[in-house]
Amino acid sequence: MKTNGFFKQAVIIGSIAWMALFAFIPNILVGLASFCSTSAQNFIEPVWGFHNYGQLMDQAHLDILLSSLRLSGLVTLICLVVAYPFAAILARTRKDKRNTLLLLVIIPFWTNSLVRTYAMTAMLNSSGIVNNLLIFLGIISEPLAMMYTPGAVVLGLVYTLLPFMILPLYAALERLDRRYLEAARDLGASPWKAFWRVVVPLTMPGIVSGCMLVFLPGIGMFYVSDVLGGARAMLLGNFIRDQFLSTRNWPLGAAASVTLTALMGIMLLLYWHSTRRLGQDSAL
């Protein structure tokens, strides 16, 4: 018994030390760096202030932030629209077929997302599969310029992040008590009204969780924007990468990182609020 107790304490202490060393302390250092300045001699100068956050409010930087939010929001919306009916079908499928469909959803995780992004270029370039198919079908006569456009970035992000939307929605829909739908129909609700008044509120934690898992990575996946969008679609992740590696303005990059972390905190609060509200409604 003493050995088991010591082992549990060692695992807990080791986990806390690991999180402190590689998560908490680096985040604190990034937060402190966001209030510093930079110079030609040093990446970080201990001159404290909010000037880096003020720079983020400049029109050029604000355009990058707003463009990232719009692009990631569009990706999140597309993933939600595509994933919700698929997750609903998945939740209603027999268990043997359901496992096969779940495997198809999980298979993309077996390959690095950067490799999958490069594979998208073979589909979207002027001599790629999509253009050749459209020309073969007679829909177009010349190849379309699909690479290095915002649309290519959206398509790449949807392709990469769609499983992160499907799995939380499937978990929420699979737990849904069908008796609520039967009660709504007995009370005269149409299928559409039952969906909006019963199914959507009960699966809201899954919706918020899926949106959080898609929206936040969508802002920061700079390599998708680099490979498929070039310089025409800069995300907040590209901006942070450039500040740390190219322009060497670490405090400004740290301020942008803190902004991204704050967005994550807001999404977590929304998720907590939705689950808490659902719990209160269930208790009533």
Short mmCIF file of C-alpha atoms in Angstrom, two decimals:
data_model
loop_
_atom_site.label_atom_id
_atom_site.label_comp_id
_atom_site.label_asym_id
_atom_site.label_seq_id
_atom_site.Cartn_x
_atom_site.Cartn_y
_atom_site.Cartn_z
CA MET A 1 0.00 0.00 0.00
CA LYS A 2 2.84 2.38 0.86
CA THR A 3 4.47 1.62 -2.48
CA ASN A 4 1.23 2.42 -4.33
CA GLY A 5 0.82 5.66 -2.39
CA PHE A 6 4.39 6.70 -3.13
CA PHE A 7 3.93 5.87 -6.82
CA LYS A 8 0.75 7.97 -7.04
CA GLN A 9 2.45 10.92 -5.35
CA ALA A 10 5.44 10.60 -7.65
CA VAL A 11 3.18 10.59 -10.73
CA ILE A 12 1.24 13.63 -9.48
CA ILE A 13 4.36 15.59 -8.54
CA GLY A 14 6.03 14.66 -11.83
CA SER A 15 2.99 15.78 -13.83
CA ILE A 16 2.81 19.09 -11.96
CA ALA A 17 6.55 19.67 -12.43
CA TRP A 18 6.26 18.86 -16.15
CA MET A 19 3.32 21.26 -16.63
CA ALA A 20 5.10 23.97 -14.63
CA LEU A 21 8.34 23.59 -16.59
CA PHE A 22 6.91 23.35 -20.10
CA ALA A 23 3.55 25.17 -19.85
CA PHE A 24 3.05 27.54 -16.91
CA ILE A 25 6.54 29.08 -16.70
CA PRO A 26 6.90 29.61 -20.49
CA ASN A 27 3.46 31.26 -20.61
CA ILE A 28 4.40 33.56 -17.75
CA LEU A 29 7.66 34.48 -19.49
CA VAL A 30 5.79 35.20 -22.74
CA GLY A 31 3.32 37.36 -20.81
CA LEU A 32 6.16 39.33 -19.20
CA ALA A 33 7.96 39.70 -22.54
CA SER A 34 4.83 41.24 -24.08
CA PHE A 35 5.28 44.27 -21.80
CA CYS A 36 8.98 44.74 -22.67
CA SER A 37 10.72 46.50 -25.57
CA THR A 38 13.28 45.44 -28.15
CA SER A 39 16.49 46.97 -29.46
CA ALA A 40 19.20 46.34 -32.03
CA GLN A 41 21.42 44.82 -29.33
CA ASN A 42 18.90 42.66 -27.46
CA PHE A 43 15.73 40.85 -28.46
CA ILE A 44 14.12 41.90 -25.17
CA GLU A 45 14.79 45.10 -23.20
CA PRO A 46 13.23 45.48 -19.72
CA VAL A 47 11.43 48.70 -20.61
CA TRP A 48 7.91 48.05 -19.40
CA GLY A 49 4.73 49.32 -20.97
CA PHE A 50 1.66 48.52 -23.06
CA HIS A 51 3.18 49.80 -26.31
CA ASN A 52 3.23 46.34 -27.93
CA TYR A 53 -0.51 45.96 -27.42
CA GLY A 54 -0.89 49.47 -28.79
CA GLN A 55 1.01 48.40 -31.92
CA LEU A 56 -1.41 45.53 -32.37
CA MET A 57 -4.15 48.14 -32.65
CA ASP A 58 -2.41 49.77 -35.63
CA GLN A 59 -4.39 49.42 -38.82
CA ALA A 60 -1.93 47.04 -40.48
CA HIS A 61 -1.75 44.71 -37.48
CA LEU A 62 -5.47 45.04 -36.80
CA ASP A 63 -6.22 44.01 -40.39
CA ILE A 64 -4.18 40.82 -39.88
CA LEU A 65 -6.06 40.04 -36.66
CA LEU A 66 -9.49 40.71 -38.16
CA SER A 67 -8.62 38.78 -41.33
CA SER A 68 -7.52 35.83 -39.19
CA LEU A 69 -10.75 35.96 -37.20
CA ARG A 70 -12.89 36.12 -40.35
CA LEU A 71 -11.01 33.30 -42.06
CA SER A 72 -11.03 31.06 -39.00
CA GLY A 73 -14.68 31.89 -38.37
CA LEU A 74 -15.55 30.88 -41.95
CA VAL A 75 -13.61 27.63 -41.55
CA THR A 76 -15.41 26.93 -38.28
CA LEU A 77 -18.82 27.58 -39.86
CA ILE A 78 -18.08 25.29 -42.83
CA CYS A 79 -16.81 22.54 -40.53
CA LEU A 80 -19.93 22.85 -38.36
CA VAL A 81 -22.31 22.70 -41.32
CA VAL A 82 -20.51 19.68 -42.80
CA ALA A 83 -19.81 17.85 -39.53
CA TYR A 84 -23.23 18.15 -37.83
CA PRO A 85 -25.25 16.01 -40.28
CA PHE A 86 -22.38 13.53 -40.60
CA ALA A 87 -22.15 13.23 -36.80
CA ALA A 88 -25.95 12.80 -36.60
CA ILE A 89 -25.82 9.99 -39.16
CA LEU A 90 -22.86 8.49 -37.29
CA ALA A 91 -24.77 8.52 -34.00
CA ARG A 92 -27.75 6.72 -35.58
CA THR A 93 -25.72 4.10 -37.45
CA ARG A 94 -25.47 0.50 -36.24
CA LYS A 95 -22.47 -0.16 -34.04
CA ASP A 96 -20.53 -2.28 -36.55
CA LYS A 97 -20.83 0.31 -39.32
CA ARG A 98 -20.30 3.14 -36.82
CA ASN A 99 -16.87 1.81 -35.87
CA THR A 100 -15.88 1.73 -39.54
CA LEU A 101 -17.02 5.33 -40.06
CA LEU A 102 -15.22 6.44 -36.90
CA LEU A 103 -12.06 4.79 -38.19
CA LEU A 104 -12.38 6.77 -41.42
CA VAL A 105 -12.64 9.96 -39.36
CA ILE A 106 -9.61 9.10 -37.23
CA ILE A 107 -7.35 7.86 -40.08
CA PRO A 108 -6.19 11.41 -41.03
CA PHE A 109 -4.67 11.75 -37.54
CA TRP A 110 -2.22 9.00 -38.48
CA THR A 111 -0.50 11.35 -40.93
CA ASN A 112 1.20 14.61 -40.04
CA SER A 113 -0.99 17.60 -40.95
CA LEU A 114 1.92 19.30 -42.72
CA VAL A 115 2.29 16.28 -45.01
CA ARG A 116 -1.44 16.35 -45.70
CA THR A 117 -1.23 20.07 -46.48
CA TYR A 118 1.51 19.47 -49.04
CA ALA A 119 -0.65 16.71 -50.52
CA MET A 120 -3.34 19.35 -51.12
CA THR A 121 -1.00 21.10 -53.58
CA ALA A 122 -1.14 18.02 -55.81
CA MET A 123 -4.91 18.48 -55.97
CA LEU A 124 -5.14 22.27 -56.35
CA ASN A 125 -2.25 23.31 -58.62
CA SER A 126 -2.72 24.06 -62.32
CA SER A 127 -1.87 20.48 -63.31
CA GLY A 128 -3.53 18.90 -60.28
CA ILE A 129 -6.35 16.41 -59.92
CA VAL A 130 -9.15 18.98 -59.57
CA ASN A 131 -8.20 20.99 -62.67
CA ASN A 132 -7.64 17.87 -64.76
CA LEU A 133 -11.02 16.49 -63.72
CA LEU A 134 -12.83 19.74 -64.52
CA ILE A 135 -11.13 19.94 -67.92
CA PHE A 136 -11.96 16.27 -68.61
CA LEU A 137 -15.64 16.89 -67.79
CA GLY A 138 -15.67 19.93 -70.06
CA ILE A 139 -16.60 22.34 -67.29
CA ILE A 140 -13.54 24.53 -67.91
CA SER A 141 -11.17 24.90 -70.85
CA GLU A 142 -8.16 26.27 -68.98
CA PRO A 143 -6.81 25.44 -65.51
CA LEU A 144 -8.13 27.55 -62.67
CA ALA A 145 -5.74 29.43 -60.40
CA MET A 146 -6.66 27.78 -57.11
CA MET A 147 -3.27 27.78 -55.40
CA TYR A 148 -2.09 30.78 -53.34
CA THR A 149 -5.59 32.10 -52.74
CA PRO A 150 -7.65 32.57 -49.55
CA GLY A 151 -10.02 29.90 -50.85
CA ALA A 152 -7.20 27.35 -50.94
CA VAL A 153 -6.32 28.23 -47.33
CA VAL A 154 -9.96 27.77 -46.27
CA LEU A 155 -10.12 24.41 -48.05
CA GLY A 156 -6.86 23.27 -46.47
CA LEU A 157 -7.95 24.30 -42.97
CA VAL A 158 -11.34 22.60 -43.38
CA TYR A 159 -9.64 19.43 -44.58
CA THR A 160 -7.22 19.50 -41.64
CA LEU A 161 -9.62 20.48 -38.86
CA LEU A 162 -12.88 18.76 -39.84
CA PRO A 163 -12.26 15.68 -37.62
CA PHE A 164 -11.91 17.97 -34.60
CA MET A 165 -15.48 19.13 -35.21
CA ILE A 166 -16.96 15.71 -35.99
CA LEU A 167 -15.79 13.91 -32.84
CA PRO A 168 -17.24 16.31 -30.19
CA LEU A 169 -20.51 16.56 -32.11
CA TYR A 170 -20.72 12.79 -32.39
CA ALA A 171 -20.11 12.42 -28.63
CA ALA A 172 -22.88 14.95 -27.87
CA LEU A 173 -25.38 13.44 -30.32
CA GLU A 174 -24.63 9.89 -29.21
CA ARG A 175 -25.53 10.82 -25.61
CA LEU A 176 -28.75 12.56 -26.66
CA ASP A 177 -31.82 11.00 -25.04
CA ARG A 178 -34.27 10.19 -27.85
CA ARG A 179 -37.21 10.53 -25.45
CA TYR A 180 -36.88 14.32 -25.66
CA LEU A 181 -37.47 14.17 -29.41
CA GLU A 182 -40.43 11.83 -28.96
CA ALA A 183 -41.92 14.19 -26.37
CA ALA A 184 -41.47 17.16 -28.73
CA ARG A 185 -43.22 15.29 -31.54
CA ASP A 186 -46.05 14.24 -29.22
CA LEU A 187 -46.53 17.93 -28.39
CA GLY A 188 -46.91 18.74 -32.08
CA ALA A 189 -43.46 20.11 -32.86
CA SER A 190 -42.30 19.77 -36.45
CA PRO A 191 -38.98 17.99 -37.09
CA TRP A 192 -37.33 21.33 -37.87
CA LYS A 193 -38.67 22.96 -34.71
CA ALA A 194 -37.70 19.92 -32.60
CA PHE A 195 -34.19 20.16 -34.02
CA TRP A 196 -33.76 23.83 -33.13
CA ARG A 197 -35.58 23.78 -29.77
CA VAL A 198 -34.43 20.37 -28.48
CA VAL A 199 -31.45 18.90 -30.32
CA VAL A 200 -29.34 22.05 -30.73
CA PRO A 201 -29.60 23.20 -27.07
CA LEU A 202 -28.84 19.70 -25.77
CA THR A 203 -25.81 19.34 -28.04
CA MET A 204 -24.55 22.89 -27.43
CA PRO A 205 -21.53 21.72 -25.35
CA GLY A 206 -20.42 19.58 -28.28
CA ILE A 207 -20.96 22.49 -30.69
CA VAL A 208 -18.94 24.90 -28.53
CA SER A 209 -16.23 22.31 -27.96
CA GLY A 210 -15.94 21.57 -31.68
CA CYS A 211 -15.91 25.26 -32.58
CA MET A 212 -13.17 25.85 -30.01
CA LEU A 213 -11.08 22.97 -31.37
CA VAL A 214 -11.40 24.35 -34.92
CA PHE A 215 -11.43 28.12 -34.45
CA LEU A 216 -8.29 28.51 -32.32
CA PRO A 217 -5.99 26.20 -34.34
CA GLY A 218 -7.36 27.81 -37.51
CA ILE A 219 -5.91 31.14 -36.42
CA GLY A 220 -2.50 29.71 -35.66
CA MET A 221 -1.86 27.14 -38.42
CA PHE A 222 0.66 29.30 -40.28
CA TYR A 223 2.05 26.43 -42.35
CA VAL A 224 -1.30 25.88 -44.08
CA SER A 225 -1.34 29.54 -45.03
CA ASP A 226 2.29 29.41 -46.18
CA VAL A 227 1.86 26.31 -48.37
CA LEU A 228 -1.58 27.03 -49.86
CA GLY A 229 -1.94 30.80 -49.57
CA GLY A 230 1.54 32.23 -49.97
CA ALA A 231 1.61 35.90 -49.01
CA ARG A 232 -2.05 36.47 -49.88
CA ALA A 233 -3.54 35.02 -46.68
CA MET A 234 -1.61 35.88 -43.52
CA LEU A 235 -2.99 34.48 -40.28
CA LEU A 236 -2.17 35.56 -36.75
CA GLY A 237 0.07 32.50 -36.51
CA ASN A 238 2.09 33.74 -39.51
CA PHE A 239 2.45 37.12 -37.83
CA ILE A 240 3.67 35.58 -34.57
CA ARG A 241 6.13 33.34 -36.43
CA ASP A 242 7.51 36.30 -38.40
CA GLN A 243 7.95 38.44 -35.28
CA PHE A 244 9.99 35.76 -33.53
CA LEU A 245 12.00 34.39 -36.47
CA SER A 246 12.21 37.13 -39.13
CA THR A 247 11.90 40.64 -37.71
CA ARG A 248 13.15 39.52 -34.27
CA ASN A 249 10.58 41.67 -32.48
CA TRP A 250 9.98 39.20 -29.67
CA PRO A 251 7.89 41.52 -27.43
CA LEU A 252 5.41 42.22 -30.25
CA GLY A 253 5.23 38.51 -31.05
CA ALA A 254 4.68 37.80 -27.36
CA ALA A 255 1.83 40.34 -27.25
CA ALA A 256 0.20 38.65 -30.24
CA SER A 257 0.66 35.27 -28.52
CA VAL A 258 -1.02 36.60 -25.37
CA THR A 259 -3.89 37.87 -27.54
CA LEU A 260 -4.28 34.41 -29.04
CA THR A 261 -4.21 32.88 -25.55
CA ALA A 262 -6.88 35.37 -24.44
CA LEU A 263 -9.09 34.21 -27.33
CA MET A 264 -8.60 30.66 -26.11
CA GLY A 265 -9.65 31.72 -22.61
CA ILE A 266 -12.82 33.33 -23.98
CA MET A 267 -13.69 30.13 -25.85
CA LEU A 268 -13.12 28.08 -22.69
CA LEU A 269 -15.44 30.41 -20.75
CA LEU A 270 -18.12 29.96 -23.42
CA TYR A 271 -17.72 26.20 -23.19
CA TRP A 272 -17.94 26.29 -19.39
CA HIS A 273 -21.02 28.54 -19.54
CA SER A 274 -22.80 26.28 -22.03
CA THR A 275 -22.14 23.11 -20.01
CA ARG A 276 -23.11 24.84 -16.76
CA ARG A 277 -26.34 26.18 -18.24
CA LEU A 278 -27.20 22.78 -19.68
CA GLY A 279 -26.60 21.21 -16.28
CA GLN A 280 -28.93 23.73 -14.64
CA ASP A 281 -31.64 23.11 -17.25
CA SER A 282 -31.32 19.35 -16.74
CA ALA A 283 -31.66 19.78 -12.97
CA LEU A 284 -34.89 21.69 -13.48
#
